[in-house]
Short mmCIF file of C-alpha atoms in Angstrom, two decimals:
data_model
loop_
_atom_site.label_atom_id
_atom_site.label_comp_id
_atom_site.label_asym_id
_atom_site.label_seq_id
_atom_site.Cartn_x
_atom_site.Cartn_y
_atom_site.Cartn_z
CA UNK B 509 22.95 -229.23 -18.97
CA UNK B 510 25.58 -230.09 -16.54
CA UNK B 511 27.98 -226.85 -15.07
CA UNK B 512 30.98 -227.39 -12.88
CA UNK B 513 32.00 -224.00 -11.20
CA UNK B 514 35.23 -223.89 -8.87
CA UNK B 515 35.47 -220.49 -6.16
CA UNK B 516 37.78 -219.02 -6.15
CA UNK B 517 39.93 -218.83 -9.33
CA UNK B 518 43.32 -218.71 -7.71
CA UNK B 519 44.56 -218.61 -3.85
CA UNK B 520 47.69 -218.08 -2.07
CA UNK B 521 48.15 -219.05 1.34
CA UNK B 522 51.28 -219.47 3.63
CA UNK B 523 52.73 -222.62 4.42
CA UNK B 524 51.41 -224.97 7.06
CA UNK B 525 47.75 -223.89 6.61
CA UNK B 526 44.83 -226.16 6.13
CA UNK B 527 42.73 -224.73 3.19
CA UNK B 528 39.35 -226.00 1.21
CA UNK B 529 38.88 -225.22 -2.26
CA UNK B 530 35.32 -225.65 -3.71
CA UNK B 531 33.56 -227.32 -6.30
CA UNK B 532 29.77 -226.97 -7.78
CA UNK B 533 27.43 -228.61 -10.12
CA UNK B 534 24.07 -227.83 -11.31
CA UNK B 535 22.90 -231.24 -11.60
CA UNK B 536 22.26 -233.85 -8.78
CA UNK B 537 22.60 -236.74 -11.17
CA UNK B 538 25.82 -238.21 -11.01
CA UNK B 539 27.91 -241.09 -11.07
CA UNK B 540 30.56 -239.52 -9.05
CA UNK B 541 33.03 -236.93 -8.80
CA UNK B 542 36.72 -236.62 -9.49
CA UNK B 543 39.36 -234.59 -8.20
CA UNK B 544 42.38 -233.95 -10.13
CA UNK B 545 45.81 -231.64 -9.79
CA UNK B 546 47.26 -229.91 -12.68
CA UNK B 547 51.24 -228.84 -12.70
CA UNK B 548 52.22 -226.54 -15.13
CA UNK B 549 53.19 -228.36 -18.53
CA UNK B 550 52.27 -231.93 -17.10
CA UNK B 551 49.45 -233.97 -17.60
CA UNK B 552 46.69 -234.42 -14.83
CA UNK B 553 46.81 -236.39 -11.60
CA UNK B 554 43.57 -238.50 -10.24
CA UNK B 555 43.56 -237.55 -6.77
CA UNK B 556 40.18 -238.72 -5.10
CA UNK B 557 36.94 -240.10 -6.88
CA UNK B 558 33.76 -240.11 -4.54
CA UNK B 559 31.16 -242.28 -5.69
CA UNK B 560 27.46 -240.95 -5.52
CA UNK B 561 26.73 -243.13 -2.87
CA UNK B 562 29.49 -241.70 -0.79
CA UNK B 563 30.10 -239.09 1.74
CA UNK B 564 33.69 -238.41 1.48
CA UNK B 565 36.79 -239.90 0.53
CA UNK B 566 40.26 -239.64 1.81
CA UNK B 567 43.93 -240.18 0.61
CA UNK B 568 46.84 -238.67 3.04
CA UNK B 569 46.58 -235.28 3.88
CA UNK B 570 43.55 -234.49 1.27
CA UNK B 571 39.82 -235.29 2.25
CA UNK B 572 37.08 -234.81 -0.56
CA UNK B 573 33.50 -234.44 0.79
CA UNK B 574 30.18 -234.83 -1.69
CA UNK B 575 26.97 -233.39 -1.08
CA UNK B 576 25.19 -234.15 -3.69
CA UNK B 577 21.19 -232.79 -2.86
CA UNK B 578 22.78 -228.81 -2.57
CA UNK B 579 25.43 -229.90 -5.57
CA UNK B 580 28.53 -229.50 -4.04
CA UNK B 581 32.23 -231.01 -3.33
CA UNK B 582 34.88 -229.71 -1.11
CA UNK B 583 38.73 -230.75 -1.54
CA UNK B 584 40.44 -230.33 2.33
CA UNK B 585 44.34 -229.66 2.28
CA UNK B 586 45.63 -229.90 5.60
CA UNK B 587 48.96 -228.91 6.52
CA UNK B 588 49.84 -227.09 3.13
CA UNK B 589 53.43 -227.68 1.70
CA UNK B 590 55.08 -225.73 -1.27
CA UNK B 591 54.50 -229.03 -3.45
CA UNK B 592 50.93 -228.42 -3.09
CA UNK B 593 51.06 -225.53 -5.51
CA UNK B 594 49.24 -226.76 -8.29
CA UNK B 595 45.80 -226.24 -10.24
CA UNK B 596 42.89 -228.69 -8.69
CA UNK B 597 40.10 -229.39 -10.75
CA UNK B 598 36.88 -231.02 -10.46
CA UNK B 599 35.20 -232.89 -12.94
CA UNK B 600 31.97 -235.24 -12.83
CA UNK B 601 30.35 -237.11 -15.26
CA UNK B 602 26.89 -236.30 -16.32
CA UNK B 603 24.16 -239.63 -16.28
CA UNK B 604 24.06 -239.71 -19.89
CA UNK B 605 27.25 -240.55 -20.27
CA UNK B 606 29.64 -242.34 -18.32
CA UNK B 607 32.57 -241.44 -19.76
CA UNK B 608 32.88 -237.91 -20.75
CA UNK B 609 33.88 -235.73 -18.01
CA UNK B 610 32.30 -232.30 -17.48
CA UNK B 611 35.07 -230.07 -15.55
CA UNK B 612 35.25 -226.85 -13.69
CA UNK B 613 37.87 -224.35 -14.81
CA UNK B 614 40.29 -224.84 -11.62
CA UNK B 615 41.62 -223.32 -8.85
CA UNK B 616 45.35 -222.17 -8.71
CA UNK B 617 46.47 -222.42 -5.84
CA UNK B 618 50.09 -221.03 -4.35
CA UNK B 619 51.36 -222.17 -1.25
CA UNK B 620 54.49 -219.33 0.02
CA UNK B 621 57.13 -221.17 2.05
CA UNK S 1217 54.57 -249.10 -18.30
CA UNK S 1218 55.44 -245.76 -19.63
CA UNK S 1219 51.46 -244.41 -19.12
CA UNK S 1220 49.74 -242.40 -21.78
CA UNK S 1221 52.18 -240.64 -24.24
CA UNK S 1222 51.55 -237.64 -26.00
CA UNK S 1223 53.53 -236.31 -28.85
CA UNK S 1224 54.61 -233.89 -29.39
CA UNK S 1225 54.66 -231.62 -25.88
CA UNK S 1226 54.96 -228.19 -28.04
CA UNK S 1227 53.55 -227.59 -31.53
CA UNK S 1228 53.89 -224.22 -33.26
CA UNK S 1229 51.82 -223.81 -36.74
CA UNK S 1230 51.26 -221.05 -38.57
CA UNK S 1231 47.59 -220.16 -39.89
CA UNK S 1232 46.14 -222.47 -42.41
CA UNK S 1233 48.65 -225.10 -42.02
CA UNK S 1234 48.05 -228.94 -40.09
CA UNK S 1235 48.73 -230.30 -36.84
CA UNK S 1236 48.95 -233.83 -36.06
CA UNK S 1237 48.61 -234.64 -32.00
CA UNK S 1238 50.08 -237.96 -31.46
CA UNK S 1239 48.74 -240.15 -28.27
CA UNK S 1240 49.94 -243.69 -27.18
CA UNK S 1241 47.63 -245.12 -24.49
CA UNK S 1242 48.19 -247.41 -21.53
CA UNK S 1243 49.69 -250.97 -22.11
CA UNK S 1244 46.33 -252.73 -21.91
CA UNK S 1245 44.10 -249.47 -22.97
CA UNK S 1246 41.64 -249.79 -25.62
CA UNK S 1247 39.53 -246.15 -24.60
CA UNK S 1248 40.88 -243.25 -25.91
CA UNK S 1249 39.49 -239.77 -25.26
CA UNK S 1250 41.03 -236.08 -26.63
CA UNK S 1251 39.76 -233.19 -24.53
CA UNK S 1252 40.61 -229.05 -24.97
CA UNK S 1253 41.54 -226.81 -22.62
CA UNK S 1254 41.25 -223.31 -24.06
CA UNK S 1255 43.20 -220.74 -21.66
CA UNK S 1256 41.50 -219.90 -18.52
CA UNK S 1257 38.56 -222.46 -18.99
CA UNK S 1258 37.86 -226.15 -18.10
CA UNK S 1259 38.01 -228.85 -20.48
CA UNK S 1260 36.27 -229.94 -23.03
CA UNK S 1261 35.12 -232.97 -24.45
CA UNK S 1262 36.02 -233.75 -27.76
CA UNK S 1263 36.19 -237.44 -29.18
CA UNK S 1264 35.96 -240.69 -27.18
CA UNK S 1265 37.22 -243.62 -29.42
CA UNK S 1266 37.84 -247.25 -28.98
CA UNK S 1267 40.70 -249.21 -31.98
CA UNK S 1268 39.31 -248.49 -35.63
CA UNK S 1269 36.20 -246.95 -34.33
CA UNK S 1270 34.73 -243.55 -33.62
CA UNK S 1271 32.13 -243.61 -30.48
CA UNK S 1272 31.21 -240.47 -29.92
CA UNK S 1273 32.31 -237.04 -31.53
CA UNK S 1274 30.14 -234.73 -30.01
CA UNK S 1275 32.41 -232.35 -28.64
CA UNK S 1276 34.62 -231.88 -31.74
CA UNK S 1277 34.20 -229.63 -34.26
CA UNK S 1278 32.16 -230.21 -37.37
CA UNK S 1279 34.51 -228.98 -39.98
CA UNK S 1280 38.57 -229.12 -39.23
CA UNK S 1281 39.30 -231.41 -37.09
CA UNK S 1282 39.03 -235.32 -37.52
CA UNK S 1283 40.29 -238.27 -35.21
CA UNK S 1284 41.43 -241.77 -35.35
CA UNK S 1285 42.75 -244.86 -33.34
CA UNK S 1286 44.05 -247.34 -36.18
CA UNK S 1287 44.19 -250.75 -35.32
CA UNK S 1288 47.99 -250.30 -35.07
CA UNK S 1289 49.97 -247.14 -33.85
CA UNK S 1290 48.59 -244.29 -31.72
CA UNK S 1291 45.48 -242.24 -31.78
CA UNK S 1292 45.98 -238.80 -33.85
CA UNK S 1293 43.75 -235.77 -33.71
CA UNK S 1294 44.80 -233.38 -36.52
CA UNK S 1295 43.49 -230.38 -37.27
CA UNK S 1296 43.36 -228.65 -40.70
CA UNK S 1297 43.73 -224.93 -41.36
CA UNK S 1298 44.49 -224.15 -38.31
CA UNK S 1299 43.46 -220.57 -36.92
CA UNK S 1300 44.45 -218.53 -33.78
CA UNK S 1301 41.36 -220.03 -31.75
CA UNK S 1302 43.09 -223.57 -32.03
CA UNK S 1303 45.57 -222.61 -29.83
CA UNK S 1304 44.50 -224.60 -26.53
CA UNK S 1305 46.54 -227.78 -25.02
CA UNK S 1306 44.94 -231.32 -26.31
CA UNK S 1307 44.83 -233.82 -23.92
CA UNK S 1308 44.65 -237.75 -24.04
CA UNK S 1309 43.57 -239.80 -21.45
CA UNK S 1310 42.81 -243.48 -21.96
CA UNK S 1311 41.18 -246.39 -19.44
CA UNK S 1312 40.08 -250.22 -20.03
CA UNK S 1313 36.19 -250.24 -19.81
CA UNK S 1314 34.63 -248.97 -16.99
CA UNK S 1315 37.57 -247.91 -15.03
CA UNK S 1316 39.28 -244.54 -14.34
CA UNK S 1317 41.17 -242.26 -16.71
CA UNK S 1318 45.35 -242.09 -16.68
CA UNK S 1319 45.83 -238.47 -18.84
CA UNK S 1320 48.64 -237.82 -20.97
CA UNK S 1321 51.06 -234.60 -20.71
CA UNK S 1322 49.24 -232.59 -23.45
CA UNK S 1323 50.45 -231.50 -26.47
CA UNK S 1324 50.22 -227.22 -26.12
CA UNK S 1325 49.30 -226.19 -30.13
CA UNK S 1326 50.22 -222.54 -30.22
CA UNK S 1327 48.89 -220.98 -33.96
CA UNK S 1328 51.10 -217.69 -34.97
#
């Protein structure tokens, strides 16, 4: 059975810093994994998908990396702003089913101005 | 195109009585998917559903809590009875086949 786990829980770091969160999965078998930001009391925003087949992916300041053999993902934030505070979650879906989503709990992260 | 809509943002119920979660999907959307995130944990899986049909209820509870996407109008979760350990936000996300999800807002049930 599938398990997303995201270290650490919550982080605060000052403005200007480039940070990586983390992201693993027990099983190999994916289609691909999804990166996604949380604000409080809005919906979720698709960030970066990496497909299976891919090594990283990268939109603006964010870069997404996959390794799937040791099962695990790493979202880069370079150059941190105060809109960057947010909760980023991971989510793949599992082989048997391409369409449910299995998703790590999030990480919270603060950035101080 | 307004995205998916989710109705309504809040919902308070006491114990034992029903919600109804309201979600509108994408202009073109036929998918629809409700997941749960209890507080402090990921989210869950609960219903995937395509118009007038069920696909795949694994995730939802057997007794409680039902789902449908009539031919016309939104999709609707509701939940009967509710109890304290309903309290969770509901999300909808919807997609055409084979493509990526757009999420809703949530609706955040809170059971006093």
């Amino acid at each position: 059975k599938q398990e997303v786990t995201q270290i650490p829980a919550a982080l605060s770091v000052p403005e200007g810093e480039n940070l990586v969160l983390n992201c693993s999965f027990t099983d190999s078998a994916i289609y691909n994994l999804q990166w996604f930001r949380q604000d409080p009391g809005k919906g979720l925003t698709s960030l970066l998908l990496i497909q299976s087949s891919q090594r990283e992916q990268t939109s603006g300041r964010l870069n997404a990396s996959l390794d799937k053999s040791s099962g695990r993902s790493t979202l880069y934030i370079a150059a941190s702003q105060p809109g960057d505070s947010a909760t980023y979650l991971c989510a793949v879906p599992p082989m048997d089913s391409n369409y449910q989503l299995i998703w790590g709990a999030g990480t919270k992260l603060i950035i101080k101005p | 195109n307004a995205g998916v809509m989710q109705n309504p943002r809040h919902l308070v119920r006491r114990r034992g009585q029903e919600a109804r979660l309201r979600c509108s999907p994408m202009k073109g959307h036929s998918h629809v998917y409700w997941y749960r995130q209890l507080p402090e944990e990921g989210l869950k899986f609960m219903v995937y559903l395509q118009k007038e049909n069920i696909i795949d209820e694994s995730g939802m509870p057997k007794e409680r809590f039902s789902a449908e996407f009539p031919k016309e109008g939104p999709s609707i979760l509701r939940i009967q009875q509710v109890v304290r350990g309903d309290s969770a936000a509901y999300f909808c996300a919807s997609s055409e086949q084979g493509r990526g999800y757009t999420f809703g807002s949530g609706t955040r049930l809170t059971v006093v």
